[in-house]
Coordinates of C-alpha atoms in Angstrom, one line a residue:
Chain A
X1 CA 0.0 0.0 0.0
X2 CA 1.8 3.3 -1.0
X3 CA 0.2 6.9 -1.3
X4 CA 1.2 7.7 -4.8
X5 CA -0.1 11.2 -4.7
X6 CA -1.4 14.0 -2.2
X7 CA -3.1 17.6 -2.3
X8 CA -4.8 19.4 0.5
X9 CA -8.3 20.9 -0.8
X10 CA -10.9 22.2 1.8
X11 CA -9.0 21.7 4.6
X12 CA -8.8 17.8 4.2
X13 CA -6.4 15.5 2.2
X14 CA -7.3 14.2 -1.3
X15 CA -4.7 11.0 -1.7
X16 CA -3.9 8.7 -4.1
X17 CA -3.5 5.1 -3.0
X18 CA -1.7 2.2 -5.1
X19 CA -1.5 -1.2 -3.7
X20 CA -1.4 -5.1 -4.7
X21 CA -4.5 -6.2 -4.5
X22 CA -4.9 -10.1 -3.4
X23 CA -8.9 -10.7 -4.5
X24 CA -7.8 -8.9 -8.0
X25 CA -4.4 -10.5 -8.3
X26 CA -3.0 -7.0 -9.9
X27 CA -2.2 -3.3 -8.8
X28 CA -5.1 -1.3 -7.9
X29 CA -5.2 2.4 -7.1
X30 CA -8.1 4.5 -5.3
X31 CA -8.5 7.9 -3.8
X32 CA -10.0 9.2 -0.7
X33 CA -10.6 12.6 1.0
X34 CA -9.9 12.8 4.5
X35 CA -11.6 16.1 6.3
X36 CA -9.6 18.0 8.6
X37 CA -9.5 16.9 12.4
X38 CA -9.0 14.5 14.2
X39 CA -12.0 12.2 13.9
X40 CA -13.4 9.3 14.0
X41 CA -15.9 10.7 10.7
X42 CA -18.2 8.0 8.8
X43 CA -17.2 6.7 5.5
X44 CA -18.8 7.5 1.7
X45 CA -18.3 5.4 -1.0
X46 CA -18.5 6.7 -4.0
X47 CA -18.7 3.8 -7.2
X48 CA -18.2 5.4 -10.6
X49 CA -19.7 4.4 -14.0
X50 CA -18.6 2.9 -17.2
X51 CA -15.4 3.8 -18.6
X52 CA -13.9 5.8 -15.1
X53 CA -11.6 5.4 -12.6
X54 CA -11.6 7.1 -9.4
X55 CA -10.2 10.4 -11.3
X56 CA -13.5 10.9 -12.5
X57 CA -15.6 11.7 -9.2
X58 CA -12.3 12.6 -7.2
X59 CA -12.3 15.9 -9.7
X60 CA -15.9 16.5 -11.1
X61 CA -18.6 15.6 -8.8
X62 CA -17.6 18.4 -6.2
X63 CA -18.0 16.1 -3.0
X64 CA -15.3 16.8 -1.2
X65 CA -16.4 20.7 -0.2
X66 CA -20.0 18.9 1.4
X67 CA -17.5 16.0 2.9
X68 CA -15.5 18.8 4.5
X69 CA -18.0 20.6 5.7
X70 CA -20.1 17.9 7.2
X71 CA -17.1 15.6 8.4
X72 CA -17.0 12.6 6.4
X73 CA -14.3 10.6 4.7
X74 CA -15.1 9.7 1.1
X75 CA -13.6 6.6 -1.0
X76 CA -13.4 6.5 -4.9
X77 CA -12.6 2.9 -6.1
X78 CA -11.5 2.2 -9.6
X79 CA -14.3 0.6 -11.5
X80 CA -12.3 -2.7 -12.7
X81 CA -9.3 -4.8 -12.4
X82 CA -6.5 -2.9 -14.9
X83 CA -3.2 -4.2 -15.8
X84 CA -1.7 -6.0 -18.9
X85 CA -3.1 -9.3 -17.8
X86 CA -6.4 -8.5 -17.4
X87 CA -8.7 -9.0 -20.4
X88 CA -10.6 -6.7 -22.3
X89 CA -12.9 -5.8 -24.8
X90 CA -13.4 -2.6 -27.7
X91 CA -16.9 -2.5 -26.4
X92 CA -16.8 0.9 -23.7
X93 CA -19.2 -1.1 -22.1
X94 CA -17.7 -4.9 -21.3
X95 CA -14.0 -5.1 -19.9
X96 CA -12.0 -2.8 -18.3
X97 CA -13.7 0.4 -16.9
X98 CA -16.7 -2.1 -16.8
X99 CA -16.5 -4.1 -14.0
X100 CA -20.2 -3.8 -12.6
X101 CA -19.2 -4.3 -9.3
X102 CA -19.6 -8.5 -9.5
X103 CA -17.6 -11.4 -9.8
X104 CA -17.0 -13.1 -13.2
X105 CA -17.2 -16.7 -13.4
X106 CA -16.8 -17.3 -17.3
X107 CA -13.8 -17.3 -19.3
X108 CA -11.4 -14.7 -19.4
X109 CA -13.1 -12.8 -17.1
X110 CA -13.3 -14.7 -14.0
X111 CA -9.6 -14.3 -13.7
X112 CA -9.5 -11.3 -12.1
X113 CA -12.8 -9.3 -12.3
X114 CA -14.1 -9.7 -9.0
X115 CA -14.7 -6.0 -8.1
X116 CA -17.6 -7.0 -5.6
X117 CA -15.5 -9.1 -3.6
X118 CA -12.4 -6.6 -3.6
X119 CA -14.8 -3.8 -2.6
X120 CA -16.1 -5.7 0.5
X121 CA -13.5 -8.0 1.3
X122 CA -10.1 -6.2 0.6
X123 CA -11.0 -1.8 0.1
X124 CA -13.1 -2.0 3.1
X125 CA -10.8 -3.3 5.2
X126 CA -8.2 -1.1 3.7
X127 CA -9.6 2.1 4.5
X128 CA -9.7 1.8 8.7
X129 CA -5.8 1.2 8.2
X130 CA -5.6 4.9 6.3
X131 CA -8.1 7.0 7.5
X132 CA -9.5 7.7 11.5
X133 CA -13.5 6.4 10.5
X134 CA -16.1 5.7 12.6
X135 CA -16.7 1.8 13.6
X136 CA -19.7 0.1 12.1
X137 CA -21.2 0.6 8.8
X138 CA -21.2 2.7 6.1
X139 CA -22.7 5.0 3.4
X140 CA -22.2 3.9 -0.4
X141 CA -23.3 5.9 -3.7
X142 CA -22.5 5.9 -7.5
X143 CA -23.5 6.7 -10.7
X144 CA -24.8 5.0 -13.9
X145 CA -23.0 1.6 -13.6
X146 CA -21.9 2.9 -9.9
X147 CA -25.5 3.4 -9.3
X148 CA -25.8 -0.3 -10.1
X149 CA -23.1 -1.0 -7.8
X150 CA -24.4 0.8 -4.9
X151 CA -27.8 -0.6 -4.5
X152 CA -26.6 -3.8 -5.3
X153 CA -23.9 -3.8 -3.0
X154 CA -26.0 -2.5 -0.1
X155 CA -28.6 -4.9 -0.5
X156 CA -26.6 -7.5 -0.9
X157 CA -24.3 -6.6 2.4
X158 CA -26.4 -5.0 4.7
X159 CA -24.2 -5.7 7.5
X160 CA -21.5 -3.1 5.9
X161 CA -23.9 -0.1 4.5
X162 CA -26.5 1.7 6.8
X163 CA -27.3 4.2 3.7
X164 CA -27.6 4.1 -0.1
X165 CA -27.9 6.1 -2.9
X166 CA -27.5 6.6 -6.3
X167 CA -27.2 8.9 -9.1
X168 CA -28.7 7.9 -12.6
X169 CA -28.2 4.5 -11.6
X170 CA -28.6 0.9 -13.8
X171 CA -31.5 -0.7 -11.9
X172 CA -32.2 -3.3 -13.8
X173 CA -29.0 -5.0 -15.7
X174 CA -31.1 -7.9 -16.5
X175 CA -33.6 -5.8 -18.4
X176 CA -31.4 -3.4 -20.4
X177 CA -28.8 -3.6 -23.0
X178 CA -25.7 -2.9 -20.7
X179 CA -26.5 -5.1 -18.6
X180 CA -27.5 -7.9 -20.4
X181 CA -24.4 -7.7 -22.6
X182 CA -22.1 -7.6 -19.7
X183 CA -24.1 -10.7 -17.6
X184 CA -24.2 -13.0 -20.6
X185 CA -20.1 -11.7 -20.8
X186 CA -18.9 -12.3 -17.1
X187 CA -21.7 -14.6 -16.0
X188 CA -22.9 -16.7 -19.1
X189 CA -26.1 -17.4 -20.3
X190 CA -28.4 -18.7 -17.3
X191 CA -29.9 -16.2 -16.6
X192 CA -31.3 -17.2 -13.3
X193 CA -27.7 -16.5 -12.1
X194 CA -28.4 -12.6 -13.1
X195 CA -30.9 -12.0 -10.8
X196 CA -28.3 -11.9 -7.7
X197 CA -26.5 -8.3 -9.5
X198 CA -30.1 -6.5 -10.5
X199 CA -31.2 -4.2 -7.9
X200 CA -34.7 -4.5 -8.4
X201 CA -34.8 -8.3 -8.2
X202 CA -32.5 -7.7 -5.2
X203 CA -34.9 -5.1 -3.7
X204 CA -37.6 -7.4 -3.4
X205 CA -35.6 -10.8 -3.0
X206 CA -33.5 -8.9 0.1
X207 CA -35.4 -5.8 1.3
X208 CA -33.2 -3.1 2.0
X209 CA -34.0 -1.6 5.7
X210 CA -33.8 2.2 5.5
X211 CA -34.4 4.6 2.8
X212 CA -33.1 5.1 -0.6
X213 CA -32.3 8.4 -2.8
X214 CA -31.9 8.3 -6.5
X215 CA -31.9 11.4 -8.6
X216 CA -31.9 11.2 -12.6
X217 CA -32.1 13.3 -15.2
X218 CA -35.0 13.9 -17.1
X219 CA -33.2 14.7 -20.4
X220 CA -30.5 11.6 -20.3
X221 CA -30.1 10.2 -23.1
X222 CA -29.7 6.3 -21.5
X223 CA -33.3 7.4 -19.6
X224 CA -35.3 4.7 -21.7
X225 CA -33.3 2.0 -22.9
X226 CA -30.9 1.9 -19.9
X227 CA -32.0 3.2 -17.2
X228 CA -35.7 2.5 -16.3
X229 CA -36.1 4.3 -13.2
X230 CA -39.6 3.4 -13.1
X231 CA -38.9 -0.9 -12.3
X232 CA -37.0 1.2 -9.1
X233 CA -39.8 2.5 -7.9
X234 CA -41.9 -0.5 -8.3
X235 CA -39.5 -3.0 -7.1
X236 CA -39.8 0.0 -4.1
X237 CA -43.2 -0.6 -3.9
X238 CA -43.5 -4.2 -3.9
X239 CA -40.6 -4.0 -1.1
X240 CA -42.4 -1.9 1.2
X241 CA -39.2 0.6 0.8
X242 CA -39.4 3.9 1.0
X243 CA -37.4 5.2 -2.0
X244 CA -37.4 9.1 -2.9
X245 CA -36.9 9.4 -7.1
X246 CA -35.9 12.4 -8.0
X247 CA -36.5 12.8 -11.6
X248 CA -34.5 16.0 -12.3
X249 CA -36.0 18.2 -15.3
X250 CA -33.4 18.9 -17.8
X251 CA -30.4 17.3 -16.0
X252 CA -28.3 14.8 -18.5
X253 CA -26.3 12.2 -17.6
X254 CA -22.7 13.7 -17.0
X255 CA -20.9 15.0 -14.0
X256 CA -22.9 18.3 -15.0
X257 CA -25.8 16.5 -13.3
X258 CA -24.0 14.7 -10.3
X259 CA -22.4 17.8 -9.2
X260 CA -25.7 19.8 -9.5
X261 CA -27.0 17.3 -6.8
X262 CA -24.1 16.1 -4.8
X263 CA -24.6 18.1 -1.4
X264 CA -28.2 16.7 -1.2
X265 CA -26.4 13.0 -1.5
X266 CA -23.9 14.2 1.1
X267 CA -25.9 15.7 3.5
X268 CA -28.4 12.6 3.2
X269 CA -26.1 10.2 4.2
X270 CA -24.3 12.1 6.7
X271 CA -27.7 12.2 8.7
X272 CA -28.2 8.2 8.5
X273 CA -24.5 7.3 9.5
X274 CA -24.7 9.4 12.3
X275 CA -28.3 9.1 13.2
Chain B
X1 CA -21.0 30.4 -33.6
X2 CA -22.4 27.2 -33.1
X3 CA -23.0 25.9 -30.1
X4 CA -21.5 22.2 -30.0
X5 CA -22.7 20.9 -26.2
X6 CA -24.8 21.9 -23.9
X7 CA -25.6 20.5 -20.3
X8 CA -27.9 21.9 -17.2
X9 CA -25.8 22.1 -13.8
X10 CA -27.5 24.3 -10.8
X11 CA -30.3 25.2 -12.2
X12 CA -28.0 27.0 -15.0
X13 CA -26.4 25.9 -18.1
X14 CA -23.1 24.9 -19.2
X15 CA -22.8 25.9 -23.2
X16 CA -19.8 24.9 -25.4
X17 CA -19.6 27.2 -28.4
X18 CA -17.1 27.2 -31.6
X19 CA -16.8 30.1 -34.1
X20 CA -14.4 30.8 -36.9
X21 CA -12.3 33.0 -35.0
X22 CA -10.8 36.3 -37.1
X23 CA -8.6 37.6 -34.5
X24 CA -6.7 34.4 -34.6
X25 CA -7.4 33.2 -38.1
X26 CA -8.6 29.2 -36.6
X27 CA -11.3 28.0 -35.1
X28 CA -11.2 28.1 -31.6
X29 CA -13.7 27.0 -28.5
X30 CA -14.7 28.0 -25.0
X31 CA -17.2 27.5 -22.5
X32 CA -19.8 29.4 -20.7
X33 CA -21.9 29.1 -18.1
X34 CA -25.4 31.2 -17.9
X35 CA -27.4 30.9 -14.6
X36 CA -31.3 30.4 -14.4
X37 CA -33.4 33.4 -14.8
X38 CA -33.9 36.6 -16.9
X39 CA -30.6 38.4 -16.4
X40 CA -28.9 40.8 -16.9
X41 CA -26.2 39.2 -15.3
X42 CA -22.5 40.4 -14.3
X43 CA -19.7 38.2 -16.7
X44 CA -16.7 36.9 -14.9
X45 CA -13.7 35.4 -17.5
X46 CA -11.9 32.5 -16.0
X47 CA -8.4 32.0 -17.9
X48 CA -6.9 28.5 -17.6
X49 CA -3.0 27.6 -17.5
X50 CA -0.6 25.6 -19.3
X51 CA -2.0 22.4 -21.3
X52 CA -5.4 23.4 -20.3
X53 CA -8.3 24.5 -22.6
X54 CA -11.8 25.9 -21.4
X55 CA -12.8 22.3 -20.0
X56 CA -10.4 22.0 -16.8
X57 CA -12.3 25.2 -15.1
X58 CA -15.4 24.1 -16.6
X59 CA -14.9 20.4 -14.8
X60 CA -13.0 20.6 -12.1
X61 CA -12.7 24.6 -10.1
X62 CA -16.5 24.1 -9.0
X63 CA -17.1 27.7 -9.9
X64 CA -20.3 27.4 -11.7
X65 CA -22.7 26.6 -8.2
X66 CA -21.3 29.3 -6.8
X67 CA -22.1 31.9 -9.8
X68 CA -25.6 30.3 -10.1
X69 CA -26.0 31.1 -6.4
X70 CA -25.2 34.5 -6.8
X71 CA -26.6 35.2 -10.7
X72 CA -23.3 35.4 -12.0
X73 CA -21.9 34.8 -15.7
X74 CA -19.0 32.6 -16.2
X75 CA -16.8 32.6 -19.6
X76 CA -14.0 30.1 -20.2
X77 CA -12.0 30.7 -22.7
X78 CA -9.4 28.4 -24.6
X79 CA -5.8 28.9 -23.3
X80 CA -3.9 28.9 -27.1
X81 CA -5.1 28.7 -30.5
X82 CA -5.6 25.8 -31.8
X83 CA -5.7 23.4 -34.9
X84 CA -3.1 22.0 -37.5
X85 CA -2.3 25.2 -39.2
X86 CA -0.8 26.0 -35.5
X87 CA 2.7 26.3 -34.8
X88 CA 3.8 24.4 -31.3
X89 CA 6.3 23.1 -30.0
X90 CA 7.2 19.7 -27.5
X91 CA 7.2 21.9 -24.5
X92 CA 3.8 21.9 -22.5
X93 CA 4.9 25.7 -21.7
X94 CA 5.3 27.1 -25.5
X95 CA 2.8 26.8 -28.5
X96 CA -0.5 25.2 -28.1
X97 CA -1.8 25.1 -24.6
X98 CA 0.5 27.9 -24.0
X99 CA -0.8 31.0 -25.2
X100 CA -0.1 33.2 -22.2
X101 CA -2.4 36.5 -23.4
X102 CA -0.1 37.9 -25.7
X103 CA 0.3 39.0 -29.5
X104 CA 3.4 37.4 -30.8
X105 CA 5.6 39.1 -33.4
X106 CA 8.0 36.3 -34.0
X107 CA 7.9 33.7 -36.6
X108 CA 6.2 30.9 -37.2
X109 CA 4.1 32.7 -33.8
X110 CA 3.0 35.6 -35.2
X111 CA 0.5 34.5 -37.2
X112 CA -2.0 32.8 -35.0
X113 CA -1.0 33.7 -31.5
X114 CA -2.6 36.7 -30.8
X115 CA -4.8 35.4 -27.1
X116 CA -5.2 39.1 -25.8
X117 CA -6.6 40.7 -28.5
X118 CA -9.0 37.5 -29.4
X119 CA -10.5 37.8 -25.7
X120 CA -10.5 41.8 -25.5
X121 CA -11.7 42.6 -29.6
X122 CA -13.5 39.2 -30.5
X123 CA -14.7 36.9 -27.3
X124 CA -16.2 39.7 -25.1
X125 CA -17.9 41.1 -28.0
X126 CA -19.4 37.7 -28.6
X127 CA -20.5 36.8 -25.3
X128 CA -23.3 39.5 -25.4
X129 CA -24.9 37.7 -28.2
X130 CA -25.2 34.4 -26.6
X131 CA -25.8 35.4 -22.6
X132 CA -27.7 38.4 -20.8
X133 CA -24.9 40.3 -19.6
X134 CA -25.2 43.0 -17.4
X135 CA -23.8 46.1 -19.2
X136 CA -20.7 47.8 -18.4
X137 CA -17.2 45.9 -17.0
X138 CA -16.4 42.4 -16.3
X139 CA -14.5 40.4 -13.8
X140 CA -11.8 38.5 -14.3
X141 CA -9.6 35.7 -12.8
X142 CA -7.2 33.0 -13.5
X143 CA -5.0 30.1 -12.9
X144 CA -1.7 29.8 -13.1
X145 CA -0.8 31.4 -17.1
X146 CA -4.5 32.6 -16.8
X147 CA -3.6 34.4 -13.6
X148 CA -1.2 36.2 -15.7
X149 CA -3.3 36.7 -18.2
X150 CA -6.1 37.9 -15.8
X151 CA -3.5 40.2 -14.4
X152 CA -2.2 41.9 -17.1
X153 CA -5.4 41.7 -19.4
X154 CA -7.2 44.0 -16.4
X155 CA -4.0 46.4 -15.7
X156 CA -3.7 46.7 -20.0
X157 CA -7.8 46.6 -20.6
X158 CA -9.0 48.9 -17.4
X159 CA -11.8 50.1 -20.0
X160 CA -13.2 46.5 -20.0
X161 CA -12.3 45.1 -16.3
X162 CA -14.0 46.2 -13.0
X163 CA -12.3 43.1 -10.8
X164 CA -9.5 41.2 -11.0
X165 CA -8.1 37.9 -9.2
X166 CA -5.8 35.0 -9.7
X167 CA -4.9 31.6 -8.2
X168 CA -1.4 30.5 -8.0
X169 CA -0.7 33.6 -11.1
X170 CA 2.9 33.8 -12.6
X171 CA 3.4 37.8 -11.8
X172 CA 6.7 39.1 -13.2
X173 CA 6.9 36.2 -16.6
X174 CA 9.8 38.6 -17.3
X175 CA 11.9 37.3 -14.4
X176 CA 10.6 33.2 -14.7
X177 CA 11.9 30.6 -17.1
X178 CA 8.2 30.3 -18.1
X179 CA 7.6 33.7 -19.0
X180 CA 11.3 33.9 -20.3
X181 CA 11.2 31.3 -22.4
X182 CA 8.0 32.1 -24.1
X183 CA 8.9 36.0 -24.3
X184 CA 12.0 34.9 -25.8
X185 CA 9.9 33.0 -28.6
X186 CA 6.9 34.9 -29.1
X187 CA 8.8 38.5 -28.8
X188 CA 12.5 38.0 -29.4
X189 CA 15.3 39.1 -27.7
X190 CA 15.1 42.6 -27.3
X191 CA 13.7 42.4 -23.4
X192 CA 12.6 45.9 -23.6
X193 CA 9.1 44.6 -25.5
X194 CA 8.3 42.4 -22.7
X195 CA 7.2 44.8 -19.9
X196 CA 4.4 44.8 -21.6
X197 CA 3.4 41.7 -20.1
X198 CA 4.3 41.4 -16.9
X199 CA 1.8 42.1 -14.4
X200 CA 4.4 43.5 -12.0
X201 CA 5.7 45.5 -14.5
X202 CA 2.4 47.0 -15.4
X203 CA 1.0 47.0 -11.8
X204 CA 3.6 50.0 -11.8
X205 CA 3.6 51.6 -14.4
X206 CA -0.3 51.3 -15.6
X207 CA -1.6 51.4 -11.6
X208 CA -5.6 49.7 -11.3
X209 CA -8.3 50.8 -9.9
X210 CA -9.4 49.2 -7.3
X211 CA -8.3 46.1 -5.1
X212 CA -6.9 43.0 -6.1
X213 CA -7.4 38.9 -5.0
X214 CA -5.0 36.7 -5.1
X215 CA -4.1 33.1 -3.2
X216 CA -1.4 30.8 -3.9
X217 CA -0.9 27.4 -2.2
X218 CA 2.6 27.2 -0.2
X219 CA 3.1 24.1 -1.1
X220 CA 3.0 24.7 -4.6
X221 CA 6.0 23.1 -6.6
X222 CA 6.0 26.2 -8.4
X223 CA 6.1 29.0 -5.5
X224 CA 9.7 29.8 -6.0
X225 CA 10.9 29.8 -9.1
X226 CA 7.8 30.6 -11.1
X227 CA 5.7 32.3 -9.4
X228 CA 7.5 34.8 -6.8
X229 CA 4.3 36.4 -5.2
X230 CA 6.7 38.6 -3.1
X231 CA 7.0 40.5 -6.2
X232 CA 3.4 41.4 -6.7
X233 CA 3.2 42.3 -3.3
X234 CA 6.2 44.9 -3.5
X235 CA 4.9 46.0 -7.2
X236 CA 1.3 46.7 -5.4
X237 CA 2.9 48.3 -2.6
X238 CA 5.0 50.7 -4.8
X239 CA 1.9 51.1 -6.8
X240 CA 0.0 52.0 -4.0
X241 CA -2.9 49.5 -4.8
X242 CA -4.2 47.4 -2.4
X243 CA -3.5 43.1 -2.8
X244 CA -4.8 40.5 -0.5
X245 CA -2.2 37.9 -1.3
X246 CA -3.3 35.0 0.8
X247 CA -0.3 32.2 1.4
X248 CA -2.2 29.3 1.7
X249 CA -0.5 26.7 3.9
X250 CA -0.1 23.2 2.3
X251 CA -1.7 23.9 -0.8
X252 CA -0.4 23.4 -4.2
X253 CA -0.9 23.7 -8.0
X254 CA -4.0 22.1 -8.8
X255 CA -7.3 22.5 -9.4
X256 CA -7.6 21.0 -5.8
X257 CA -6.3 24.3 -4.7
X258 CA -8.7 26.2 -7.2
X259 CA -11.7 24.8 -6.3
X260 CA -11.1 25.1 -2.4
X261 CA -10.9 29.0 -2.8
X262 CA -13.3 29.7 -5.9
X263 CA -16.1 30.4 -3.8
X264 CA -14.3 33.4 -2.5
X265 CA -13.6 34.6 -5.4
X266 CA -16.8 34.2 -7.4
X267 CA -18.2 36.1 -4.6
X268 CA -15.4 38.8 -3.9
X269 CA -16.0 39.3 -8.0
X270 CA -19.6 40.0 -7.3
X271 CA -19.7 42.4 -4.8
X272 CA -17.8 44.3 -7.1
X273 CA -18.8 43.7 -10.2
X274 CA -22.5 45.0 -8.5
X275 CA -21.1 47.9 -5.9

């Protein structure tokens, strides 16, 4: 584990981390801000969508100001396994910068893209070692394929997320071009096995106990064929979960959007972790 | 003028725009934000540095929520001209990317670098066209080669500047190996020409009319032999014009350090641009 880079911005520390990762089996790097003071502060993840790294949110989503202000440590994870070795596709959507946030088990993906499994067993346990954060659980966000990864990752480890949100998030990958191109990729084609990475199967299959916020546009482009914010809300419904959708008028899919909305996300979670 | 992209962020929007440019004989692009509501509005410019073009401020200094909070205009222009005709060189600090405000006179420069008098005699001329501007002077600011440019395009332009302010701004380029070296290409040797460019130099000899911002990180890489704020602070002082110059402790070159301090500046700029 080596810090690879540093710079101070509102007060806190914005650092680079590179490290061998064991569930990957090659080099990963992530960035977290760390808030001035001495803690303990909760944790944020924040999961990115196709084709980014942590760069991405670290510089364009404006968190970090909301993070300061309110006290919380925030975690950017790379969205795949990267490296030489690690296979990939010309497809923006299926290979590196595409790693949903699941674990492969067809050929030559299951070699290393596990990015479920190196978020909760390895990152998590990572981050205590580098950063003063609170015990107990934590807050996790994203967007697009992040989005995906958040609720999914919530629901399907309660016992390390208190609060989830999302923005623009994929809710149903086994509904929608994206996902259904990666799952018949990384996970072949029984499709029964898909239902364990789709939020709104997991929604109703798991339950999710607390509340969920999920702004998207109302002028993004992916809105209809990729998004389906609508199979949220009922999955929501049929859960008896309380889910606020915020469908944002005029708001596209880019970081234009996310930063427009980011202090809400903050602030949101900041009240369940510490609640 | 066509605009290319367009995105809503805080209730505003973000607007790319390219034109055929005269001044500099290419086609060039920049960026604007326009907040929600009827206007008029006040304009701040925002110049970039080295390597950058208008997207870097756009993405990552976080100025935009800040100037839709307080109805505010924000311009981002293009740091160099650009396209194939375009001379450049393999330094990131000379030719494209590396504009630094001035009208060159030496070959092969002379024919396209020309950043001052695009911005004064062709950009602000534009911008009323495509934004409700508020009549009368503009703000403007900078990082880095745009703090220069921000500097000396106020001190040369008083006619079309009410504010000025810079992050991390090279002062006296006359003294620098980054002003030196470009100076040395885009002018020639005879160093009498360059005064005309350095923002201590013409903090003297020009004076301003009215206060000045400016912060700089004390950790940044650049502090000592680039950017000598000590020097704007004895040119104010013999000037007899008043400069914050705010030493920020353990910040350093990057937009990191921008966007921690924009808010101030958006709003110093406003109670200005409106007093």
């Amino acid at each position: 584990m080596e810090k690879i880079a540093s710079a101070k911005l509102f007060g806190g520390a914005h650092d680079v981390w590179r490290h061998s990762s064991e569930v990957l089996g090659v080099d990963m790097e992530f960035a977290t801000f760390i808030p001035e003071g001495e803690g303990p502060f909760p944790v944020l993840y924040f999961l990115s969508g196709l084709t980014c790294t942590w760069e991405n949110a670290a510089t364009k989503a404006g968190a970090q100001q909301f993070a300061a202000k309110h006290g919380m440590i925030l975690v950017f994870p790379d969205t795949s396994p990267r490296g030489d070795d690690v296979a990939d596709d010309d497809s923006y959507a299926l290979g590196k910068g595409a790693g949903f946030y699941m674990t492969a088990t067809k050929a030559p993906w299951a070699d290393h893209y596990k990015m479920d499994s190196y978020i909760i067993d390895e990152l998590t346990a990572f981050v205590p070692k580098i950063a003063p954060v609170t015990g107990g659980k934590a807050g996790i966000t994203g967007h697009s394929m992040g989005g995906h990864g958040a609720l999914t990752l919530a629901m399907r480890y309660p016992d390390s997320f208190k609060s989830v949100s999302a923005f623009a998030p994929i809710v149903a990958p086994t509904k929608v071009p994206w996902g259904r191109d990666i799952f018949h990729a990384y996970l072949g084609d029984d499709e029964s096995e898909w239902a364990a990475y789709d939020a709104c199967e997991l929604l109703v299959s798991n339950g999710w106990d607390g509340d969920i916020l999920v702004d998207v546009g109302k002028a993004d482009p992916f809105l209809e064929a990729q998004l389906k914010p609508d199979l949220l809300q009922s999955a929501a419904q049929k859960a008896g979960v309380e889910l606020e959708m915020r469908l944002q008028e005029g708001y596209d899919h880019s970081y234009y959007f996310v930063t427009s909305f980011i202090e809400d996300h903050i602030t949101w979670h900041k009240s369940r972790l510490t609640a």
